Amino acid sequence: MIALNYKCEKCIFICNAIHFKQNFISWTSGDKDIDKFIRVTQLSAHSIYEIKDVLEWIPYNRIYNIKYIEKIGLYRANWIDGKIYKWNDYDQNWDRYDQNMIVTIKNLNNSKEITTEFMNEIRKDHEIYGITRDPETKCYMMYKFINWTSGNKDIDKFIQDTQLSVHQYNEISHALEWIPYDRFYDIKYIEKIGVYRANWIDGKIYKWDDECQNWGRLNQDMFVTLESLINPKNVSIEFMNKIKVYHKFYGITQNPETKNYMIVLDNKCEKCNCICNSIYFQQNFDNWTSGNKDIDKFIQDTQLSAHTDHGSSDALEWIPYDRCYNIEFIAEDRFGKIYKANWIDGFILKWNDYNQNWDRYNQNIVVTIKNLNISKEITTEFMNVIRKDHKIHGITQDLETQSYMVVLSSYCRKWYNICNATFFQQNFINWTSGNNEIDGLIQDTQLSVHKDNEISHALEWIPYSRFYNIKYIEKIGVYRANWIDGYIHKWDDKYQNWGRLNQDMLVTLENLINPKNVSIEFIMNKIKVNHKFYGVTQNPETKNYMMVLNNSGNKDIDKFIQDTQLSAHTDHGSSDILEWIPYNRFHNVEFIAEDRFGKIYKTNANWIDGFILKWNHYNQNWDRFNQNMVVTMKNLNNSKEITTDFMNEKRSQNLWNNSGSKNAELYGCIR
């Protein structure tokens, strides 16, 4: 046998036409005219782009579910193989797509009528795939792709005209489609405006998907309006353009019971000329009720006025009582009882087109719930009074008392949002020192903290049980202890609590002689000049109140360290600062020698934290270098002799040798 390589004379390689030609002996229709016509279309298909114009002989047994549709005088069926896509060199056969696709089959009464002109005429309205023959009637039949019909020629033509005028991607929105009525659900008649509202399962056409060989769609289960079409014969491009002034027109459907044709439109806001937030709220009106018409109307009015994402923050919502938990009574005012609770869902942020629902923020947020004694008191003026101090999220109802209640968050008057001061305020009911002056002082410092970089100014009430290793230092009359929690760093939205740093840190506890003398001025002018002030605690045995400080216990050392820190204005300058280093930040301390100043120790392991490098604005803390570095510690025999002059002289001796080169770094002091 001789293996021949048939090249196309036109293409000078083996093209699609050659692949079709090699298969001519494998099929026949039994009619020379039909065979010739099919072969001519196949021999004209040289490139992949021309395959769509090819016809093929389709055996009748490759179709199933054959049904005659009397209204249109055609057959409907499923085609097992689907249409030709491209040649597969590996399998040496045609790749196909749309297997089991629905096709329409039309009788050809006279096969000799099949000419190029005849086919071109049909192709104006249909995509033709091939020809088959009914083995019983012996009639030849043509496969056409019409997987839809409205049953009305005027409507079919109108829809087809809009589709055939769409050539580019940005024109797809102008095409209408026939939408089967069973692709809608939750169909409800809106008596006020005489239209139906429904959810459309598939959503609108977006773009052609080459891989799936079908239309990609957006906004599945979207809300649409169904409006009756009085006279289908009046449907025209002019008619469509009139509708499009006010609406997005997606297609046409038919109610199978009433047989009425209906146009499928979007829900467009007359003010915004688009589907805005007020429409999304409106679509949900049927899914909730407070059980009180006045309250329903008030909530709906706020929602209907929320057109933008910014406006949606002013919309109220009906909040089922079971969406709140940890409900605790905290106070009572002129409006009624006040409760604190966690709200599971959090407040509305913006509409999510993909999920067709509201995105929400601050899940499990702490909210305040206020009783409303009489629902008829709820007016815009009433709400505005409350809004002066609070952000209102919605209204709920206590299932036991049947009382209506306003759900709100504490409102920061300075920043007009939920800031750090708000988070502190929400926790006021969870602690007390037992002393009004101390409570007032702590709360005042917390309410003055709005930004993250101000948090260090806030004090807190620290239960005495949060300290361990509490030891009295007789020389300086203070206590030393480890603080389990460490100091407040910033608010953690995820856990709805304060993030903290330096757990188990070493702190000083100093007795507060007269709590009545404690004031903001006392803290800023006397305490914070020399110390970092974290909060107040109380010894449960002596009942003495104590300040929780971070200091060395020696004023001269404190001042010396603070002076070095206050002179460090740049990142370069921060390398010269000293710091107070808690003793528990070292381990494996060993004695190695003694000089005229005292014993010298060395850590065989390391200084855990390493030295300060630069300030990290994101973490609001110092970046450090050389964690677990080896350092040397020198003992200072008499801390009372430690003065600023002494420390400056010591630093000079330590840092520079006789040759003028740097000898060692001085990082800080420890006790």
XYZ file of C-alpha atoms in Angstrom:
671
model
C 0.000 0.000 0.000
C 1.116 3.569 -0.688
C 0.480 6.215 1.975
C -0.492 9.430 0.256
C -0.340 12.903 1.739
C -3.200 14.841 0.156
C -2.502 18.547 0.298
C -5.085 21.178 -0.510
C -4.166 23.009 -3.705
C -5.483 26.248 -2.238
C -3.929 25.990 1.238
C -0.829 23.878 0.315
C -1.330 21.767 3.444
C -3.880 19.295 4.826
C -6.790 21.603 5.722
C -10.347 20.981 6.936
C -11.590 20.497 3.366
C -9.179 17.538 2.965
C -10.375 15.949 6.228
C -13.985 16.208 4.993
C -13.016 14.842 1.549
C -11.289 11.783 3.022
C -14.606 10.869 4.668
C -16.794 11.096 1.516
C -16.760 7.307 1.026
C -18.092 6.762 4.566
C -21.551 8.248 3.990
C -24.290 8.850 1.425
C -27.772 10.284 1.641
C -28.954 8.059 -1.219
C -29.605 11.167 -3.320
C -26.908 12.466 -5.683
C -28.120 16.089 -5.499
C -28.092 16.141 -1.703
C -24.690 14.399 -1.541
C -23.244 16.938 -3.974
C -24.690 19.897 -2.087
C -23.315 18.711 1.297
C -19.864 17.993 -0.223
C -19.654 21.440 -1.830
C -20.177 23.080 1.593
C -17.506 20.823 3.122
C -14.927 21.409 0.349
C -15.353 25.173 0.881
C -14.329 24.964 4.551
C -10.570 25.479 4.608
C -10.146 27.370 7.888
C -11.616 26.833 11.344
C -13.749 29.962 10.855
C -15.501 28.423 7.822
C -16.582 25.226 9.607
C -19.748 26.956 10.847
C -21.005 27.064 7.215
C -20.508 23.315 6.682
C -23.420 20.877 6.396
C -23.148 17.171 7.178
C -25.142 14.018 6.614
C -26.705 13.116 9.979
C -28.021 9.540 10.416
C -31.593 9.584 11.729
C -30.631 7.312 14.657
C -28.423 10.096 16.059
C -31.522 12.001 17.178
C -34.083 11.210 19.898
C -37.113 12.756 21.668
C -38.588 13.638 18.273
C -41.828 15.641 18.691
C -44.015 17.431 16.193
C -44.807 21.049 17.188
C -48.101 21.756 15.467
C -48.045 25.534 16.085
C -44.950 25.987 13.953
C -45.226 22.923 11.680
C -41.780 21.626 12.659
C -40.222 18.787 14.653
C -38.178 19.197 17.807
C -35.496 16.670 18.812
C -32.232 16.143 20.670
C -29.101 15.602 18.569
C -26.735 13.181 20.351
C -23.435 14.243 18.760
C -23.729 18.013 18.636
C -22.119 20.250 16.045
C -18.609 20.126 14.589
C -16.050 22.384 16.309
C -12.545 21.577 14.963
C -10.323 18.736 13.721
C -8.504 16.688 16.384
C -5.110 15.544 15.028
C -4.577 13.112 17.898
C -7.938 11.280 17.508
C -8.073 11.859 13.747
C -11.690 12.918 14.051
C -13.847 15.988 14.589
C -14.196 17.520 18.059
C -17.824 18.421 18.800
C -19.694 20.477 21.357
C -23.284 20.932 22.544
C -23.958 17.187 22.732
C -27.669 16.363 23.094
C -28.552 19.865 21.951
C -32.128 20.718 20.948
C -32.637 21.143 17.196
C -35.571 21.828 14.923
C -36.164 19.546 11.906
C -37.961 20.727 8.750
C -39.290 18.498 5.961
C -37.795 18.953 2.472
C -40.589 18.003 0.070
C -38.358 18.080 -2.981
C -34.641 17.435 -2.597
C -33.958 19.043 -5.973
C -34.999 22.371 -4.459
C -31.830 22.354 -2.346
C -29.566 24.976 -3.878
C -27.079 27.470 -2.491
C -29.660 30.240 -2.944
C -32.270 28.164 -1.077
C -29.881 27.541 1.814
C -28.786 31.176 2.016
C -32.422 32.240 2.282
C -32.953 29.888 5.227
C -29.687 30.968 6.854
C -31.006 34.497 7.243
C -33.008 33.271 10.225
C -31.412 29.976 11.220
C -28.144 28.149 11.689
C -28.255 24.948 9.586
C -26.289 21.879 10.668
C -27.126 19.213 8.150
C -29.641 16.917 6.470
C -31.159 13.600 7.545
C -33.847 11.169 6.328
C -36.809 9.636 8.124
C -36.467 5.859 7.425
C -40.241 5.371 7.640
C -41.535 8.238 5.476
C -38.358 8.352 3.334
C -38.591 12.162 3.587
C -35.423 14.201 3.680
C -35.253 16.644 6.553
C -33.059 19.628 7.389
C -31.588 20.314 10.860
C -32.045 23.881 11.998
C -31.078 25.426 15.306
C -34.111 27.019 16.915
C -34.109 26.018 20.548
C -36.820 28.529 21.312
C -40.035 29.997 19.951
C -42.653 32.218 21.522
C -45.373 30.681 19.365
C -45.976 34.134 17.875
C -44.258 35.081 14.608
C -44.260 38.825 15.385
C -42.563 38.311 18.749
C -40.116 35.723 17.349
C -39.097 38.102 14.560
C -38.743 41.029 16.937
C -36.467 39.069 19.300
C -34.432 37.638 16.404
C -33.953 41.103 14.885
C -32.489 42.424 18.141
C -30.159 39.411 18.375
C -29.005 39.594 14.743
C -28.076 43.263 15.180
C -25.594 42.430 17.947
C -22.082 41.971 16.555
C -19.750 43.306 19.240
C -19.366 42.561 22.918
C -20.533 46.024 24.003
C -23.802 45.584 22.050
C -24.975 42.424 23.874
C -27.147 44.429 26.263
C -29.325 45.458 23.266
C -30.345 41.847 22.516
C -33.620 40.464 23.850
C -34.302 36.789 24.506
C -37.273 34.479 24.850
C -37.460 33.537 28.531
C -39.545 30.477 29.495
C -41.988 31.320 32.285
C -40.657 28.482 34.454
C -37.327 30.349 34.743
C -39.051 32.717 37.192
C -40.058 32.061 40.793
C -41.663 33.966 43.690
C -43.932 35.699 41.177
C -46.076 38.265 43.003
C -48.588 40.784 41.741
C -47.928 44.344 42.955
C -51.408 45.836 42.926
C -50.285 49.447 43.451
C -48.448 49.592 40.134
C -50.198 46.800 38.219
C -47.105 44.688 37.495
C -45.574 41.434 38.697
C -42.321 41.068 40.600
C -40.267 37.876 40.328
C -36.828 36.315 40.636
C -35.172 35.303 37.362
C -33.173 32.101 37.899
C -30.691 32.481 35.023
C -29.902 36.190 35.133
C -28.998 38.352 32.154
C -26.700 37.489 29.244
C -23.148 38.742 29.783
C -20.863 37.383 27.045
C -20.263 34.285 24.935
C -18.317 31.499 26.677
C -16.138 29.723 24.090
C -15.325 26.844 26.402
C -18.928 26.017 27.312
C -20.237 27.172 23.926
C -23.052 29.008 25.604
C -23.850 32.417 27.035
C -22.185 33.439 30.272
C -24.688 35.124 32.595
C -24.679 37.561 35.501
C -26.967 38.206 38.474
C -28.565 34.792 38.865
C -31.838 34.942 40.837
C -32.053 38.669 40.164
C -35.273 40.628 40.757
C -37.229 41.631 37.648
C -40.564 43.200 36.767
C -43.040 41.384 34.476
C -45.410 43.711 32.648
C -48.249 42.540 30.383
C -47.863 43.105 26.636
C -51.333 44.140 25.461
C -50.822 43.795 21.712
C -47.867 41.670 20.455
C -48.258 43.170 16.961
C -47.220 46.545 18.361
C -43.815 45.187 19.345
C -41.156 47.048 17.368
C -37.743 48.659 17.769
C -39.523 51.990 18.353
C -41.640 50.362 21.090
C -38.506 48.906 22.662
C -36.691 52.253 22.592
C -39.588 53.894 24.449
C -39.381 51.287 27.200
C -35.597 51.591 27.415
C -35.921 55.235 28.413
C -37.147 54.038 31.815
C -36.038 50.404 32.062
C -33.511 47.764 31.067
C -35.425 45.412 28.738
C -34.253 41.771 29.035
C -36.765 39.804 27.009
C -40.296 38.452 26.650
C -42.104 35.570 28.357
C -45.624 34.114 28.435
C -47.856 33.175 31.344
C -48.925 29.577 30.476
C -52.254 29.961 32.306
C -53.471 33.323 30.980
C -51.512 33.021 27.682
C -50.582 36.712 28.135
C -47.204 37.765 26.767
C -45.140 39.791 29.231
C -42.049 41.964 28.876
C -39.227 41.295 31.361
C -37.775 44.534 32.777
C -35.414 45.589 35.506
C -36.582 47.479 38.587
C -35.244 50.916 37.795
C -35.374 53.810 40.243
C -37.086 56.849 38.711
C -34.770 59.209 40.596
C -31.457 57.461 39.827
C -32.438 56.008 36.443
C -30.781 52.742 37.502
C -31.204 49.867 39.966
C -30.106 51.582 43.164
C -30.089 50.594 46.842
C -33.660 51.798 47.381
C -34.814 49.219 44.797
C -32.945 46.408 46.574
C -34.595 47.417 49.843
C -38.011 47.653 48.140
C -37.686 44.146 46.690
C -37.433 42.789 50.224
C -40.487 44.557 51.693
C -42.616 41.401 51.423
C -40.113 39.361 53.455
C -40.450 41.175 56.758
C -42.917 43.024 58.971
C -42.761 44.433 62.470
C -46.451 43.742 62.933
C -47.054 47.478 63.260
C -47.979 49.575 60.198
C -46.464 52.791 61.588
C -43.121 51.122 62.260
C -43.148 49.314 58.894
C -43.802 52.590 57.074
C -41.119 54.445 59.005
C -38.466 51.797 58.246
C -39.522 51.564 54.583
C -39.356 55.358 54.179
C -35.741 55.390 55.396
C -34.895 52.563 52.983
C -36.619 54.169 49.987
C -34.545 57.310 50.512
C -31.268 55.329 50.473
C -30.159 55.538 46.835
C -26.357 55.413 47.208
C -23.950 53.259 49.248
C -23.378 56.296 51.454
C -27.146 56.680 51.885
C -27.624 53.030 52.871
C -25.864 53.753 56.180
C -28.859 55.954 57.120
C -31.426 53.256 56.307
C -33.030 51.416 59.199
C -33.994 47.757 59.083
C -36.280 45.408 60.936
C -34.007 43.251 63.110
C -35.517 39.996 64.437
C -34.965 39.766 68.199
C -33.293 36.361 67.876
C -30.443 38.008 65.905
C -29.282 39.523 69.207
C -27.705 37.630 72.110
C -26.040 38.329 75.484
C -28.839 40.822 76.186
C -28.213 42.575 79.546
C -30.055 45.421 81.286
C -27.690 48.359 81.978
C -29.730 51.514 82.721
C -32.992 53.430 82.267
C -33.676 56.871 80.751
C -36.749 58.967 79.876
C -37.506 56.741 76.868
C -37.370 53.474 78.816
C -35.003 50.650 79.736
C -31.608 50.361 78.064
C -29.934 47.043 77.269
C -26.583 45.960 75.906
C -26.354 43.046 73.419
C -24.374 41.471 70.599
C -25.909 41.726 67.119
C -25.050 38.612 65.077
C -25.368 40.066 61.563
C -23.772 43.483 61.914
C -24.841 46.531 59.939
C -25.405 46.917 56.190
C -22.377 47.998 54.153
C -23.299 47.723 50.439
C -25.196 45.589 47.913
C -23.403 42.504 46.550
C -24.395 41.934 42.899
C -22.874 38.446 42.840
C -24.717 37.133 45.930
C -27.791 39.323 45.344
C -27.769 40.298 49.001
C -26.337 42.885 51.380
C -22.696 42.731 52.448
C -22.454 43.373 56.178
C -19.792 44.633 58.542
C -18.941 44.183 62.241
C -20.656 40.846 62.847
C -21.397 40.241 66.546
C -20.949 43.958 67.231
C -21.935 45.263 70.672
C -25.090 47.392 70.383
C -27.386 49.287 72.716
C -31.112 48.484 72.684
C -33.567 51.119 73.958
C -37.221 50.546 74.769
C -39.878 52.480 72.844
C -42.908 52.869 75.065
C -45.300 53.825 72.240
C -44.677 53.015 68.588
C -46.485 56.170 67.420
C -43.691 58.256 68.964
C -41.422 57.087 66.160
C -41.066 60.052 63.833
C -38.200 61.534 61.866
C -37.827 64.236 64.542
C -37.727 61.592 67.302
C -35.046 59.627 65.437
C -33.001 62.754 64.783
C -32.911 63.456 68.535
C -31.498 59.972 69.178
C -29.090 60.306 66.228
C -27.356 63.230 67.921
C -25.675 60.729 70.228
C -26.014 57.402 68.438
C -25.876 55.565 65.124
C -29.274 53.871 64.698
C -29.282 50.485 62.956
C -32.915 49.456 63.185
C -35.895 48.419 65.279
C -36.658 45.103 66.979
C -39.283 43.685 69.351
C -38.862 41.838 72.639
C -40.782 38.591 72.105
C -41.785 38.316 75.781
C -42.814 41.890 76.604
C -43.888 42.710 73.010
C -42.106 46.073 73.471
C -40.581 47.695 70.393
C -36.932 48.684 70.794
C -34.402 50.807 68.888
C -31.085 49.092 68.056
C -28.213 51.571 68.092
C -24.485 51.831 68.599
C -22.817 54.417 70.791
C -22.003 57.427 68.649
C -18.680 59.247 68.811
C -19.545 62.945 68.493
C -15.985 63.864 67.556
C -15.394 61.349 64.750
C -18.973 60.476 63.718
C -18.246 56.761 63.687
C -17.467 53.858 66.000
C -13.972 54.743 67.255
C -11.763 53.565 70.125
C -13.640 55.761 72.607
C -16.824 53.909 71.638
C -15.234 50.492 72.224
C -14.071 51.623 75.674
C -17.498 53.086 76.467
C -19.287 49.849 75.549
C -17.272 48.096 78.254
C -17.988 50.546 81.100
C -20.655 48.271 82.586
C -18.191 45.360 82.879
C -15.892 46.904 85.469
C -15.748 49.248 88.459
C -13.024 50.152 90.915
C -15.612 50.747 93.628
C -14.527 54.396 93.770
C -16.354 57.085 91.772
C -13.291 59.340 91.441
C -11.130 56.543 90.053
C -13.908 55.287 87.749
C -14.397 58.831 86.448
C -10.674 59.328 85.856
C -10.245 56.050 83.945
C -13.371 56.652 81.863
C -12.291 60.223 81.026
C -8.935 58.998 79.710
C -10.668 56.303 77.651
C -13.276 58.655 76.176
C -10.517 61.004 74.989
C -8.930 58.249 72.870
C -10.239 58.272 69.288
C -7.269 57.294 67.106
C -4.963 54.269 67.362
C -1.951 56.464 68.101
C -3.766 57.865 71.173
C -4.448 54.500 72.847
C -1.342 54.769 75.034
C -3.035 57.709 76.846
C -5.923 55.523 78.051
C -5.856 53.992 81.527
C -7.719 50.836 82.477
C -9.002 49.148 85.603
C -6.792 46.086 86.122
C -8.032 43.366 88.510
C -5.357 42.485 91.089
C -5.670 38.819 90.079
C -4.072 39.680 86.710
C -0.689 40.088 88.467
C 1.661 37.407 89.805
C 5.120 37.263 91.432
C 4.154 40.348 93.447
C 7.144 41.433 95.570
C 7.675 44.454 97.816
C 10.875 46.415 97.098
C 11.592 47.939 100.527
C 14.325 50.352 99.386
C 11.984 52.291 97.125
C 8.635 51.477 98.746
C 6.939 49.973 95.690
C 5.865 46.545 94.487
C 7.131 44.677 91.463
C 4.915 42.180 89.618
C 4.277 40.459 86.330
C 1.153 41.596 84.460
C -0.439 38.608 82.677
C -2.342 40.496 79.961
C 0.100 43.205 78.911
C -0.955 46.646 77.726
C -3.636 47.586 75.164
C -2.353 47.907 71.581
C -5.358 48.345 69.257
C -8.948 47.182 68.688
C -9.342 43.771 67.005
C -12.458 43.822 64.762
C -12.373 40.056 64.262
C -12.477 39.151 67.976
C -14.343 42.315 69.049
C -11.830 42.917 71.816
C -8.559 44.719 72.500
C -5.350 43.334 71.040
C -2.535 43.461 73.597
C 1.277 43.462 73.646
C 3.965 42.332 76.133
C 2.067 39.633 77.990
C 3.638 38.795 81.415
C 5.532 42.087 81.373
C 7.228 43.408 84.524
C 5.466 46.411 86.095
C 5.683 48.545 89.235
C 2.703 48.881 91.597
C 2.773 52.117 93.598
C 0.292 53.029 96.321
C -2.169 55.803 95.540
C -2.389 57.725 98.818
C -5.487 59.828 98.107
C -7.745 58.746 95.203
C -9.570 62.096 95.370
C -6.401 63.867 94.239
C -6.201 61.804 91.077
C -6.929 63.919 87.991
C -5.911 64.218 84.344
C -3.508 67.024 85.369
C -1.979 64.803 88.070
C -1.382 62.052 85.513
C 0.021 64.243 82.756
C 2.131 66.593 84.898
C 3.472 64.344 87.627
C 3.130 60.674 86.768
C 3.626 60.511 82.983
C 6.666 62.773 83.054
C 8.633 59.965 84.680
C 6.565 56.858 84.049
C 4.381 54.956 81.616
C 1.023 54.771 83.414
C -1.087 51.724 82.415
C -3.937 51.771 84.890
C -5.157 51.359 88.453
C -5.659 48.251 90.588
C -6.577 47.491 94.221
C -4.967 45.180 96.743
C -7.945 43.106 97.990
C -6.332 42.619 101.446
C -5.205 46.168 102.277
C -7.903 47.820 100.100
C -5.206 50.245 98.912
C -5.514 51.541 95.362
C -2.307 51.232 93.348
C -1.009 52.766 90.126
C 0.346 50.299 87.561
C 3.534 51.816 86.110
C 6.476 50.867 83.950
C 9.621 52.302 85.546
C 12.983 51.455 87.072
C 12.167 52.538 90.602
C 14.970 55.123 90.520
C 14.202 58.714 89.513
C 17.722 59.427 88.274
C 17.740 56.319 86.079
C 14.242 57.098 84.829
C 15.223 60.668 83.962
C 18.433 59.564 82.284
C 16.594 56.998 80.129
C 13.821 59.473 79.305
C 16.314 62.190 78.307
C 17.959 59.842 75.808
C 14.545 58.961 74.401
C 13.355 62.568 74.171
C 16.477 63.507 72.198
C 15.866 60.783 69.566
C 13.956 62.572 66.792
C 15.044 60.497 63.757
C 15.496 56.783 63.036
C 19.258 57.404 63.161
C 18.882 59.010 66.581
C 16.948 56.026 67.948
C 20.183 53.995 67.930
C 21.487 56.212 70.785
C 18.515 55.799 73.102
C 18.442 53.695 76.254
C 15.450 51.769 77.523
C 14.288 50.125 80.711
C 14.607 46.367 80.115
C 12.612 43.979 82.346
C 14.888 41.364 83.946
C 12.721 38.500 82.657
C 13.745 39.381 79.090
C 17.101 37.642 79.817
C 17.951 34.056 80.681
C 20.978 31.881 81.560
C 22.671 34.754 83.449
C 26.192 33.823 84.676
C 28.819 35.681 86.751
C 32.055 36.035 84.787
C 34.176 38.789 86.449
C 34.254 41.799 88.795
C 35.584 45.312 88.266
C 35.693 48.481 90.412
C 32.007 49.156 89.713
C 30.815 45.708 90.737
C 30.104 42.238 89.373
C 29.965 41.664 85.605
C 27.444 39.168 84.274
C 27.040 37.718 80.807
C 24.083 35.958 79.275
C 25.257 32.705 77.727
C 21.996 32.595 75.771
C 20.571 35.925 74.847
C 18.578 39.122 75.220
C 15.200 37.934 73.914
C 13.964 41.166 72.303
C 17.091 42.661 70.758
C 17.696 46.399 70.379
C 15.371 49.064 68.937
C 15.782 49.680 65.203
C 12.961 52.007 64.093
C 9.270 52.814 64.666
C 6.734 50.664 62.784
C 3.731 52.871 61.902
C 1.594 49.914 60.817
C 2.008 47.953 64.079
C 2.359 51.136 66.194
C 5.372 49.656 67.943
C 9.177 49.421 67.658
C 10.823 47.135 65.135
C 13.765 45.367 66.764
C 16.998 43.792 65.539
C 19.242 40.928 66.742
C 16.666 39.021 68.761
C 18.358 36.632 71.235
C 21.634 38.547 70.927
C 24.484 38.003 73.434
C 24.916 40.952 75.806
C 27.001 41.892 78.872
C 25.489 43.332 82.071
C 27.483 45.312 84.677
C 26.321 45.597 88.275
C 25.878 49.055 89.837
C 26.537 48.519 93.571
C 24.642 51.453 95.038
C 21.614 52.578 93.106
C 21.322 55.706 95.278
C 24.583 56.951 93.817
C 23.181 56.697 90.286
C 22.836 60.263 89.069
C 22.573 61.786 85.608
C 26.207 62.927 85.789
C 27.296 59.455 86.884
C 25.389 57.784 84.035
C 26.773 60.169 81.404
C 30.313 59.509 82.652
C 29.654 55.745 82.713
C 28.256 55.818 79.190
C 31.280 57.737 77.904
C 33.690 55.241 79.502
C 31.745 52.275 78.192
C 31.294 53.366 74.574
C 34.751 54.636 73.630
C 38.222 53.171 74.101
C 41.562 54.998 74.277
C 42.074 54.956 70.506
C 38.807 56.823 69.940
C 37.029 53.872 68.291
C 33.689 52.518 69.465
C 34.048 49.874 72.144
C 30.494 48.704 73.000
C 26.860 49.710 72.763
C 24.910 50.697 75.877
C 21.317 49.509 75.402
C 19.609 50.198 78.688
C 19.191 49.515 82.389
C 17.785 46.524 84.212
C 17.076 45.519 87.758
